[in-house]
Tab-separated table of C-alpha atoms and ligand atoms in Angstrom:
chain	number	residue	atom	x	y	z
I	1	UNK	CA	-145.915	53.277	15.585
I	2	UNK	CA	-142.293	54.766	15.924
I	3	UNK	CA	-140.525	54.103	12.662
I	4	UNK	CA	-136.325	54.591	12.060
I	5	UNK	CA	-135.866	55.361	8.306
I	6	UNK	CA	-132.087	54.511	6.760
I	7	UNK	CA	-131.186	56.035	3.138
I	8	UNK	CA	-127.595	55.375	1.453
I	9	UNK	CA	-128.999	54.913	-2.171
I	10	UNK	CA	-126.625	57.697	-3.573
I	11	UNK	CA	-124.636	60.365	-1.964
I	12	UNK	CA	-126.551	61.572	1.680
I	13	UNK	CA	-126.106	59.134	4.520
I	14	UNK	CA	-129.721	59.669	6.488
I	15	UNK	CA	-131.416	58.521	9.338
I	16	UNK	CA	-135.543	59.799	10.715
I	17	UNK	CA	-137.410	58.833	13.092
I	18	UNK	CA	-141.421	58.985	12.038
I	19	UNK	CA	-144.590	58.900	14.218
I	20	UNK	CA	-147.496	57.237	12.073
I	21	UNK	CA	-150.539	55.556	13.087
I	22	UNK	CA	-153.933	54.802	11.655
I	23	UNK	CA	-156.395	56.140	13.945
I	24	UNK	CA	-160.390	55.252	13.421
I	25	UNK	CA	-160.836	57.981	10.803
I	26	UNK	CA	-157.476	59.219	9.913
I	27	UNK	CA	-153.926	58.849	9.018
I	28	UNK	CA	-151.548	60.711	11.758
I	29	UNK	CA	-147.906	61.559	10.311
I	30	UNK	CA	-145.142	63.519	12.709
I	31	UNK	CA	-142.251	63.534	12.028
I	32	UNK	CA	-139.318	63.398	14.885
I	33	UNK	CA	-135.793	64.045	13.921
I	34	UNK	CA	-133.660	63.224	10.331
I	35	UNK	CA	-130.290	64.308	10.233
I	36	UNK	CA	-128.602	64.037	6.480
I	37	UNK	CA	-125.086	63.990	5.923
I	38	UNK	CA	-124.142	65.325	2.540
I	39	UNK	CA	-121.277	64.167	0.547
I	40	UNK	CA	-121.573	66.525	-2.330
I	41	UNK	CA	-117.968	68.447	-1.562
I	42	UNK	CA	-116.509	64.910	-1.871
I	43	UNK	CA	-118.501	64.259	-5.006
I	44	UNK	CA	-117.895	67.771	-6.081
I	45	UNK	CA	-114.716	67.482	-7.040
I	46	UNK	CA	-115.085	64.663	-9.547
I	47	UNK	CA	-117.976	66.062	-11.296
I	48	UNK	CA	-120.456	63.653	-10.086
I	49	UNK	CA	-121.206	60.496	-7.317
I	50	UNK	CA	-118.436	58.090	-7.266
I	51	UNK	CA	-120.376	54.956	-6.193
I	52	UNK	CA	-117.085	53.547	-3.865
I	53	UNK	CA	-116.347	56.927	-2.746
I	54	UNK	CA	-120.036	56.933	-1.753
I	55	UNK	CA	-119.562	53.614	-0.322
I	56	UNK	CA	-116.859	54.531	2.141
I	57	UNK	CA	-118.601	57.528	3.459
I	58	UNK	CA	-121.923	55.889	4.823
I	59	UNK	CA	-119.863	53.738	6.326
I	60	UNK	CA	-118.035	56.278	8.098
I	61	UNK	CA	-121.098	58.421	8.049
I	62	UNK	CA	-123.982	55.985	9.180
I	63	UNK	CA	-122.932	54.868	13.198
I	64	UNK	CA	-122.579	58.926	13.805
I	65	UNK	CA	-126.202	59.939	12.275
I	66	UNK	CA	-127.556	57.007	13.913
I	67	UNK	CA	-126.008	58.060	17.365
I	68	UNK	CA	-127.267	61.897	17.026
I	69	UNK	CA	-130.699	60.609	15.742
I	70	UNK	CA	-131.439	58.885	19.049
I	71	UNK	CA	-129.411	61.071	21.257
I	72	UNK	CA	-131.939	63.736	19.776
I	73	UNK	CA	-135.270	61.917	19.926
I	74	UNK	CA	-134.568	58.929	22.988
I	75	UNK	CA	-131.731	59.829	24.586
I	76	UNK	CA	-130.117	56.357	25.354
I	77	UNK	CA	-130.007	53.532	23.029
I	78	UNK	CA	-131.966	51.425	25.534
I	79	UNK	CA	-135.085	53.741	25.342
I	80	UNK	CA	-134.518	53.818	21.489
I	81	UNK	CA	-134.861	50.216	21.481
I	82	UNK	CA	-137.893	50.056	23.487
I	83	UNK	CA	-139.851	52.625	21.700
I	84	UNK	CA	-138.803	51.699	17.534
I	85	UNK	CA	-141.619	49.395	16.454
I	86	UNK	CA	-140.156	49.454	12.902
I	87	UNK	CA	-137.426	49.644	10.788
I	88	UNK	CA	-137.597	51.072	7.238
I	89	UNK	CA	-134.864	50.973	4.919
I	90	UNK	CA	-134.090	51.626	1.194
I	91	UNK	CA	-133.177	48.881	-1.061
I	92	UNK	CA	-133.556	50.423	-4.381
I	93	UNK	CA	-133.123	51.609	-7.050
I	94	UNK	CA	-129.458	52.659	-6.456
I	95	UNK	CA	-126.005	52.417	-6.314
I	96	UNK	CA	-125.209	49.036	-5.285
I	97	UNK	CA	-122.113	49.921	-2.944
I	98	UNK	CA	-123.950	52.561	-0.977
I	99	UNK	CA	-127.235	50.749	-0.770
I	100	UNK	CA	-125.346	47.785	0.558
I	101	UNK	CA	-124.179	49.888	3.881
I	102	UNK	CA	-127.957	51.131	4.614
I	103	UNK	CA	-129.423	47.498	4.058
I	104	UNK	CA	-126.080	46.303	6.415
I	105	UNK	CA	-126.472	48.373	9.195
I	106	UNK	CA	-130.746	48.197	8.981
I	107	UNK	CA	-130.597	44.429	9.122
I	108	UNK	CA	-128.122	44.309	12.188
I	109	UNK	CA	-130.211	46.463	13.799
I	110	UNK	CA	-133.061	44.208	13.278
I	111	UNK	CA	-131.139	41.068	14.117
I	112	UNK	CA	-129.790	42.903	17.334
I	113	UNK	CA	-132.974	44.317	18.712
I	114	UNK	CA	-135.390	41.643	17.363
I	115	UNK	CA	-137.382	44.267	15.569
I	116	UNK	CA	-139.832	43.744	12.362
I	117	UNK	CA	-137.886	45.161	9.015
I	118	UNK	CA	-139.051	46.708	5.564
I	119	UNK	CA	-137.138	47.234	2.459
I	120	UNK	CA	-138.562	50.722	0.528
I	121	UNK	CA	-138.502	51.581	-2.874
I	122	UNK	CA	-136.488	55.055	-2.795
I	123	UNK	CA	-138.503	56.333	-5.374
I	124	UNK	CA	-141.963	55.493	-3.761
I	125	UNK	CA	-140.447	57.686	-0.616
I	126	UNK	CA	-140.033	60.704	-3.084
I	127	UNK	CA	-143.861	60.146	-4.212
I	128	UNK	CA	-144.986	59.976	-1.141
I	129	UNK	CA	-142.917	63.270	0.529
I	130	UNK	CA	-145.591	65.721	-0.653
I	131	UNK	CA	-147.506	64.460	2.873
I	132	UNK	CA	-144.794	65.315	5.004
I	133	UNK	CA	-145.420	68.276	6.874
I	134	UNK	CA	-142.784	70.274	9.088
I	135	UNK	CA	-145.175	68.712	12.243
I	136	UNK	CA	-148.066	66.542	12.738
I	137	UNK	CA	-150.373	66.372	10.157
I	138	UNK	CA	-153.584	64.278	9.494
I	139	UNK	CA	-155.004	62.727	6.730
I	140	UNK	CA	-158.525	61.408	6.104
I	141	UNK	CA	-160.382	58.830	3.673
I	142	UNK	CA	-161.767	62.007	2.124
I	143	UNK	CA	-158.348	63.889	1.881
I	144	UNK	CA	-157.120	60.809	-0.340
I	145	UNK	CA	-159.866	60.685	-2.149
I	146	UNK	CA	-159.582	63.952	-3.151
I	147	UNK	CA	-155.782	63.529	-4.044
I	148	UNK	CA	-155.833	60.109	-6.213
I	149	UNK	CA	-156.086	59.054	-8.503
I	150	UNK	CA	-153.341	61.289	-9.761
I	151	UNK	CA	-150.163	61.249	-12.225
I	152	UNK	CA	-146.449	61.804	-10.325
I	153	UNK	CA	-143.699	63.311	-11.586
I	154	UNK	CA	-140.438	61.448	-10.181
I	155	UNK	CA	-137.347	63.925	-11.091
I	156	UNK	CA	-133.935	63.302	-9.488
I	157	UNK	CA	-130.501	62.607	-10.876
I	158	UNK	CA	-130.779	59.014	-11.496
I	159	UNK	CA	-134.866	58.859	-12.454
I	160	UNK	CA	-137.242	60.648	-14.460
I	161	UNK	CA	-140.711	58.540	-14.451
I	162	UNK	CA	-144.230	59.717	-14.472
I	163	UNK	CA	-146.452	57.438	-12.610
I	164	UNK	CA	-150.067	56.953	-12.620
I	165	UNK	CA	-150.943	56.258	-8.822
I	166	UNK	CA	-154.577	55.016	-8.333
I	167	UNK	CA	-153.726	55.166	-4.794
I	168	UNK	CA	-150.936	55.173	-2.186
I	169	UNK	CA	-149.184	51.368	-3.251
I	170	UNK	CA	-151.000	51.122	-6.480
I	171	UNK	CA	-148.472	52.561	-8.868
I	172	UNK	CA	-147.838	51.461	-12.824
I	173	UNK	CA	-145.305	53.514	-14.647
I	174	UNK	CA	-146.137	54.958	-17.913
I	175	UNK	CA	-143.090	56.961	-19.033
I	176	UNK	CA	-139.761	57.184	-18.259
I	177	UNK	CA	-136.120	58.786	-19.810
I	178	UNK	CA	-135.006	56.430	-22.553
I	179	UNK	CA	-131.479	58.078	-21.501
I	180	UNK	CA	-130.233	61.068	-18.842
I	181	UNK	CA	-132.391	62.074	-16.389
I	182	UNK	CA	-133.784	65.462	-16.102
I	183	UNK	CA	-131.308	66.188	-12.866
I	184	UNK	CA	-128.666	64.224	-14.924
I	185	UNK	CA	-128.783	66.767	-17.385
I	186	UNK	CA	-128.818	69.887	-15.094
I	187	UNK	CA	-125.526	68.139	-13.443
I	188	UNK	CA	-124.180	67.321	-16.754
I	189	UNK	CA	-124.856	70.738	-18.224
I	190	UNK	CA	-123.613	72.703	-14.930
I	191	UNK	CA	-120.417	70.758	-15.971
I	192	UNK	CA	-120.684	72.033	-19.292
I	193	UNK	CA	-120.268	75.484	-18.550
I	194	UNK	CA	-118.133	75.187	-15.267
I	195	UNK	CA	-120.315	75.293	-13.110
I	196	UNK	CA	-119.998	72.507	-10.386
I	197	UNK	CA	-121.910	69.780	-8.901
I	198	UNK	CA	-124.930	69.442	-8.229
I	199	UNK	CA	-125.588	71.128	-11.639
I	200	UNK	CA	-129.533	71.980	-10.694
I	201	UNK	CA	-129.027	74.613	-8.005
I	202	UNK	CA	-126.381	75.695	-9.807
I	203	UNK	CA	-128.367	76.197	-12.730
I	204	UNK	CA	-131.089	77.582	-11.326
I	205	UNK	CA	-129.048	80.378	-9.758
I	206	UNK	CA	-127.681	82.127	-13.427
I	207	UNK	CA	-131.002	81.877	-14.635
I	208	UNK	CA	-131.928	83.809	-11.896
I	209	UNK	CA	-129.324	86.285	-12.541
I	210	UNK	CA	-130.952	86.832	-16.253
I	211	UNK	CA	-134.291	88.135	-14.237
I	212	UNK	CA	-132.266	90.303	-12.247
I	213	UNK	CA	-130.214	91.485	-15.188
I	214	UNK	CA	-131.070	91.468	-18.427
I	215	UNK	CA	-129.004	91.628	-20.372
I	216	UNK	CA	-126.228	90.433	-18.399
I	217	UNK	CA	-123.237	92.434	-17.091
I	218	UNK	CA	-120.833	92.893	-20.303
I	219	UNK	CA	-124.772	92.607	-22.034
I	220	UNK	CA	-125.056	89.549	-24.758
I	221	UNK	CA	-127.813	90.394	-27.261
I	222	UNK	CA	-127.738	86.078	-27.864
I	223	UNK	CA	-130.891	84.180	-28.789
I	224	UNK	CA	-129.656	80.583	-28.405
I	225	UNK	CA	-132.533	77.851	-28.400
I	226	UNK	CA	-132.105	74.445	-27.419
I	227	UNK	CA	-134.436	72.004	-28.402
I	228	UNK	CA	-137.346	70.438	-26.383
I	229	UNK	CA	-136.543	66.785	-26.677
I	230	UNK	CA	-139.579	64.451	-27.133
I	231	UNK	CA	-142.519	67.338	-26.443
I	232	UNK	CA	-144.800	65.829	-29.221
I	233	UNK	CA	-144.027	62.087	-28.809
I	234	UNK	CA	-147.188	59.909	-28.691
I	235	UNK	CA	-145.903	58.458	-25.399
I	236	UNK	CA	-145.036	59.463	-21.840
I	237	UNK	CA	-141.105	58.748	-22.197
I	238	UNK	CA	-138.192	61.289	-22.252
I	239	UNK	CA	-135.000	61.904	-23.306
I	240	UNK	CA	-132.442	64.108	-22.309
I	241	UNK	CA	-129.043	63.516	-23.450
I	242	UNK	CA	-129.621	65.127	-26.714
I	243	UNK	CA	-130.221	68.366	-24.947
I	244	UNK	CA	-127.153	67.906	-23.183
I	245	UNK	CA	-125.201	67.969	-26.044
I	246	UNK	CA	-127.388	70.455	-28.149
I	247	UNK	CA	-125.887	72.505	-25.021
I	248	UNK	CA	-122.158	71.748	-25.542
I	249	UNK	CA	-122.167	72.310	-29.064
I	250	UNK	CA	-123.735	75.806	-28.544
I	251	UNK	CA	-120.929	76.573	-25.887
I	252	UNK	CA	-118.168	75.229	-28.255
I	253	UNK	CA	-119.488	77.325	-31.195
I	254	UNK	CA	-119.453	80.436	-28.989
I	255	UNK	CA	-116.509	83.094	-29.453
I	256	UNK	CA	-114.104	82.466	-26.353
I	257	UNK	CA	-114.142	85.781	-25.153
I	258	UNK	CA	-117.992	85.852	-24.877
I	259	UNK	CA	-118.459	82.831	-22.903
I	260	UNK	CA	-118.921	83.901	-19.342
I	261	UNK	CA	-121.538	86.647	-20.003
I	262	UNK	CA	-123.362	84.309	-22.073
I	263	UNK	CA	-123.845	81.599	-19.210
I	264	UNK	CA	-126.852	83.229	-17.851
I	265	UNK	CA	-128.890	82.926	-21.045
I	266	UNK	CA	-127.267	78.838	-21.593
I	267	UNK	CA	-128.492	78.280	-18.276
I	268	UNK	CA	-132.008	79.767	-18.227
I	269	UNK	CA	-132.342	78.404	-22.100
I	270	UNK	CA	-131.589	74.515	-20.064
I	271	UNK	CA	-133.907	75.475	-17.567
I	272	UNK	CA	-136.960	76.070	-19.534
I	273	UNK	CA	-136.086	73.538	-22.179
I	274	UNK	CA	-135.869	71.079	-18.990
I	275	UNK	CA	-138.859	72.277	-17.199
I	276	UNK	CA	-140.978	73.110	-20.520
I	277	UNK	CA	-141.126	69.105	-21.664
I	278	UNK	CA	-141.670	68.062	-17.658
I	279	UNK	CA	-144.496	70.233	-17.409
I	280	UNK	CA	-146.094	69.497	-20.881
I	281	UNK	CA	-146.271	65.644	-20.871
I	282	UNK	CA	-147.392	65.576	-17.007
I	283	UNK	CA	-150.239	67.527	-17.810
I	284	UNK	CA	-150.760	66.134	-20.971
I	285	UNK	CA	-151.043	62.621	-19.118
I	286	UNK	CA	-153.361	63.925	-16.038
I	287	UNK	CA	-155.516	64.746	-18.788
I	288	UNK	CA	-155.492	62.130	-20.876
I	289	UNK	CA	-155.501	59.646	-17.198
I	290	UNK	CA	-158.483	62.143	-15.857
I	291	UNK	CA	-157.232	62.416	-12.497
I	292	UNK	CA	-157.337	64.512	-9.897
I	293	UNK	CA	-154.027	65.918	-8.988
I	294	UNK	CA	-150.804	66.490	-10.040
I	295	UNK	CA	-147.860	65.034	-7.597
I	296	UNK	CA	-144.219	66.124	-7.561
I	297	UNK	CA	-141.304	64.826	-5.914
I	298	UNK	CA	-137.748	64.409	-6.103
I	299	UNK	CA	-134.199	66.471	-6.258
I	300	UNK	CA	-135.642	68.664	-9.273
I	301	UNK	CA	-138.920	69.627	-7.823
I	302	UNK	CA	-136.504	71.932	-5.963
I	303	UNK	CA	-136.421	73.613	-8.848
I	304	UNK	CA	-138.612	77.252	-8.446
I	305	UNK	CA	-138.930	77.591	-11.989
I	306	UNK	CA	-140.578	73.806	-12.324
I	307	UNK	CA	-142.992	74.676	-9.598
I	308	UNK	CA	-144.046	77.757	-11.416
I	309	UNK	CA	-144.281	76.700	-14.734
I	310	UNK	CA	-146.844	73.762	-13.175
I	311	UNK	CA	-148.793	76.442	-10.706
I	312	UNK	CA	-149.399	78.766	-14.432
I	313	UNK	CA	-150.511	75.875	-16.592
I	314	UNK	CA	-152.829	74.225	-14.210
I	315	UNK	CA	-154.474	77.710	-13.369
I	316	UNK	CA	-154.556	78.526	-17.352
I	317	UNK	CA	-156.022	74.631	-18.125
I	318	UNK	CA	-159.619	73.441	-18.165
I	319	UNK	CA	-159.328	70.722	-15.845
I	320	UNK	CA	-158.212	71.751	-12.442
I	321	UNK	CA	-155.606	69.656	-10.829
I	322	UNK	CA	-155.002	69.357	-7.394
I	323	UNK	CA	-150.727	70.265	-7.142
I	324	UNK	CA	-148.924	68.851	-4.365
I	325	UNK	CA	-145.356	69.599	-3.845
I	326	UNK	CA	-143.196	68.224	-1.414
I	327	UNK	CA	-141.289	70.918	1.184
I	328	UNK	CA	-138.038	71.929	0.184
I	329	UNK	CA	-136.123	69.552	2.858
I	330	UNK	CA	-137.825	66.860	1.515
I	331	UNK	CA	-137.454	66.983	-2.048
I	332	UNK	CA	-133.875	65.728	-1.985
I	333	UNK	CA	-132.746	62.242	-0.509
I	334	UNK	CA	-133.967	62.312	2.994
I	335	UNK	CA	-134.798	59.144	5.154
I	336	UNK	CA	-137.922	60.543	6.626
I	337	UNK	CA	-139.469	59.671	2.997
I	338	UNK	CA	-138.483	56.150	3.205
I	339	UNK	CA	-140.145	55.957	7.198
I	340	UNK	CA	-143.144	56.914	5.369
I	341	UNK	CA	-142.986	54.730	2.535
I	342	UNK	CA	-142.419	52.051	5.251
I	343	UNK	CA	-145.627	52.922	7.408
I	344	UNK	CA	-147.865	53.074	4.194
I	345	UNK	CA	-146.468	48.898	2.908
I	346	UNK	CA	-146.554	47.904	6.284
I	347	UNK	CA	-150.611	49.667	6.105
I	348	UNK	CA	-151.167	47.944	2.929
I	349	UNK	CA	-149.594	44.611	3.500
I	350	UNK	CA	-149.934	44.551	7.349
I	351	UNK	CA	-146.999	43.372	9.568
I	352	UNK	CA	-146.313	39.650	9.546
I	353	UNK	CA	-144.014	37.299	10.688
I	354	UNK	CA	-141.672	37.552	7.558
I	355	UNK	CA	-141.162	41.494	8.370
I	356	UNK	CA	-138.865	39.973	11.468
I	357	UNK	CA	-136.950	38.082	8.799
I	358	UNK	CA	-133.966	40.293	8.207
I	359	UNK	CA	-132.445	37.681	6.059
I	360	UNK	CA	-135.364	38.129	3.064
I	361	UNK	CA	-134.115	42.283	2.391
I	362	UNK	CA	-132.109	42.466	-0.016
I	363	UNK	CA	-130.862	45.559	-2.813
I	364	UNK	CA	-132.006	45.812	-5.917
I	365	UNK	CA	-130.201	48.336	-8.239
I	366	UNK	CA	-132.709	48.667	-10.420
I	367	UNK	CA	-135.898	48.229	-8.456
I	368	UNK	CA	-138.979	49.448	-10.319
I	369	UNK	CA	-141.691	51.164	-9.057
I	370	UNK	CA	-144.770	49.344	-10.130
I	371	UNK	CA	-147.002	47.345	-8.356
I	372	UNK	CA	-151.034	46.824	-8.716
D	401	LIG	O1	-133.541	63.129	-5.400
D	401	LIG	P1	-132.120	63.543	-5.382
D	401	LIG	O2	-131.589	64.208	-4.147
D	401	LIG	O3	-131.161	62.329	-5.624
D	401	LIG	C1	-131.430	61.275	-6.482
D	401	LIG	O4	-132.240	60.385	-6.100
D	401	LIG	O5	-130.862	61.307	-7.611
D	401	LIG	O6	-131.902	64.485	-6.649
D	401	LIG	C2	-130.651	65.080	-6.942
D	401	LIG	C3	-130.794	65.837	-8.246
D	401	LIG	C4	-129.470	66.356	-8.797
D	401	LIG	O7	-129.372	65.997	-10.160
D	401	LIG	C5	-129.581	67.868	-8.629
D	401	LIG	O8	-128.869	68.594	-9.615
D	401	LIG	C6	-131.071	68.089	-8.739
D	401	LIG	O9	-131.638	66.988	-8.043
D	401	LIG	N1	-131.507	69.349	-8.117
D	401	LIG	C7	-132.069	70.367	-8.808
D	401	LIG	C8	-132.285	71.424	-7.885
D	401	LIG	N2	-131.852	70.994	-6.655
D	401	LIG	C9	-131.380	69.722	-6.823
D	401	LIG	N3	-132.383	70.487	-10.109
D	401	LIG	C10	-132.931	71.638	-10.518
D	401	LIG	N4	-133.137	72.701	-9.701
D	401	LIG	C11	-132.843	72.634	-8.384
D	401	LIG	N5	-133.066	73.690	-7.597
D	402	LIG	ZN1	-133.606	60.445	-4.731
């Protein structure tokens, strides 16, 4: 089936188009075209997504992605309608004003072409981005059963939740940020010490320069250590606002005129701290949840540093995980995610009737991820 994704849940306007079929003995997933709009220099300058600023650019954003999408993959509208067998959209979690455009423009679609609809959890399409491939690719009965059950690590700037998936739509959450997210507190800290928005890549790029340098130009000799929020808890939960601000008091005790050399060392001190307690408890839980792989995905599973820090610890451990990672174009807000996560309900829960009722999708701001 031909499936047109939609994602407006935060701050990238997106549109895909995604091959998927069940064949006899396999899954077949190719994807077509996705074209994201980014509104980060908008965003930029406030320090972080506004939701109505958001708002008004999907719906100044959406009609043009939409046009390119099926300019690049159909050519006319007319052949676009013929060949979309489904439409996929995200309803939640996110900001209300920008999922509101997504779920508008998905549902007059549906209404005007008479096509079947499906409202996706956003976070379910960054669990399920690790399958995407830059072409076809093909899954088996055996390759799942050699992936699940396994323990995901959701890590973007509005969510930090590990999940225990005993297979693909079987999800139960079993920890979560009792505050910031982990990508909340890489924008927050970026802001911190001046360095723009999104904070992660920025981040990530003067801890870098510590690796390259060290000690920095002007040379610091400054052990600062922030603190690892929540690494021993008994539970699977996080926090990360307390790191934040461990952060700003460190910068405000600093001496003025040592600030800017120091950044390098705040930033890769953030970094580990960050990536340290995300690494720790998802292990700790694939262990104590005996399972069989280890599944990123989201905005932080960018993050180089994160990826490592999992690749070293699963290779030092006893038990072997499986490590699945999603490409780099899909770990942040994409809508070829939410195609997928569209194919695999509409596999689970088979197309009905009530898919061609537009008038039953609906947001959900706070849509949770956990179904049996
Ligand atoms: O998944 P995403 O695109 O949007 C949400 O659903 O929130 O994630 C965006 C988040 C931002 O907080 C951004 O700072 C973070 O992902 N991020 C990174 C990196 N690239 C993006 N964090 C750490 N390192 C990166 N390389
Ligand atoms: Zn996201």
């Amino acid at each position: 089936m031909t499936i047109l994704g939609i994602e407006t849940s935060c701050d990238e306007t997106s549109i895909a188009i995604l091959e998927a079929s069940k064949k006899q003995a396999y899954f077949y997933i190719k994807p077509r075209a996705k074209i994201i709009s980014s509104q980060i220099k908008i965003h930029a300058a406030y320090g972080g997504v506004v939701p109505m600023l958001a708002s008004r650019e999907h719906v100044k954003n959406l009609p043009i992605v939409y046009h390119k999408v099926i300019k690049q993959v159909f050519k006319t509208i007319k052949n676009a309608q013929s060949k979309i067998d489904l439409i996929a959209v995200t309803t939640g979690p996110g900001l209300i004003p920008a999922l509101l455009i997504g779920v508008n423009f998905a549902k007059t679609l549906a209404l005007a072409w008479r096509k079947p609809i499906i409202g996706v959890n956003h976070l379910e399409g960054h669990l399920l981005s690790f399958l995407l491939q830059q072409d076809t690719s093909q899954y088996t009965k055996n390759d799942f059963k050699k992936i699940f059950p396994a323990i995901a690590l959701l890590v973007s700037g509005g969510h930090t939740q590990l999940i225990y998936v005993k297979n693909i739509n079987h999800y139960q959450i079993i920890g979560e940020t009792v505050d910031d997210a982990a990508g909340e507190c890489f924008d927050k800290g970026a802001r911190i010490l001046g360095l723009g928005y999104p904070g992660g890549p920025a981040i990530a790029a003067q801890a870098q320069k510590l690796k390259i340098k060290n000690p920095p130009a002007g040379g610091i000799k400054l052990k600062i250590t922030l603190p690892r929020p929540m690494l021993n808890s008994h539970n699977y939960d996080f926090s990360f606002s307390g790191l934040k601000t461990a952060l700003l008091y460190s910068w405000q005790a600093l001496n003025p005129k040592d600030k800017n050399t120091v950044i390098p060392n705040l930033a890769d001190e953030l970094q580990e701290a960050v990536t340290d307690v995300l690494v720790s408890k998802t292990l700790k839980a694939s262990q104590q949840y005996q399972v069989k792989s280890i599944i990123l995905g989201g905005g932080v599973t960018a993050n180089q540093r994160l990826r490592n820090k999992f690749r070293e610890q699963i290779s030092q451990k006893k038990h072997s995980f499986n490590f699945y990672s999603p490409l780099l174009e899909y770990t942040t807000d994409n809508a070829m995610m939410i195609a997928l996560a569209g194919f695999f309900n509409i596999k689970a829960k088979k197309l009905t009737e009530s898919n061609f009722n537009w008038k039953q999708i609906d947001t959900d701001a706070n849509l949770r991820l956990s179904y049996e």
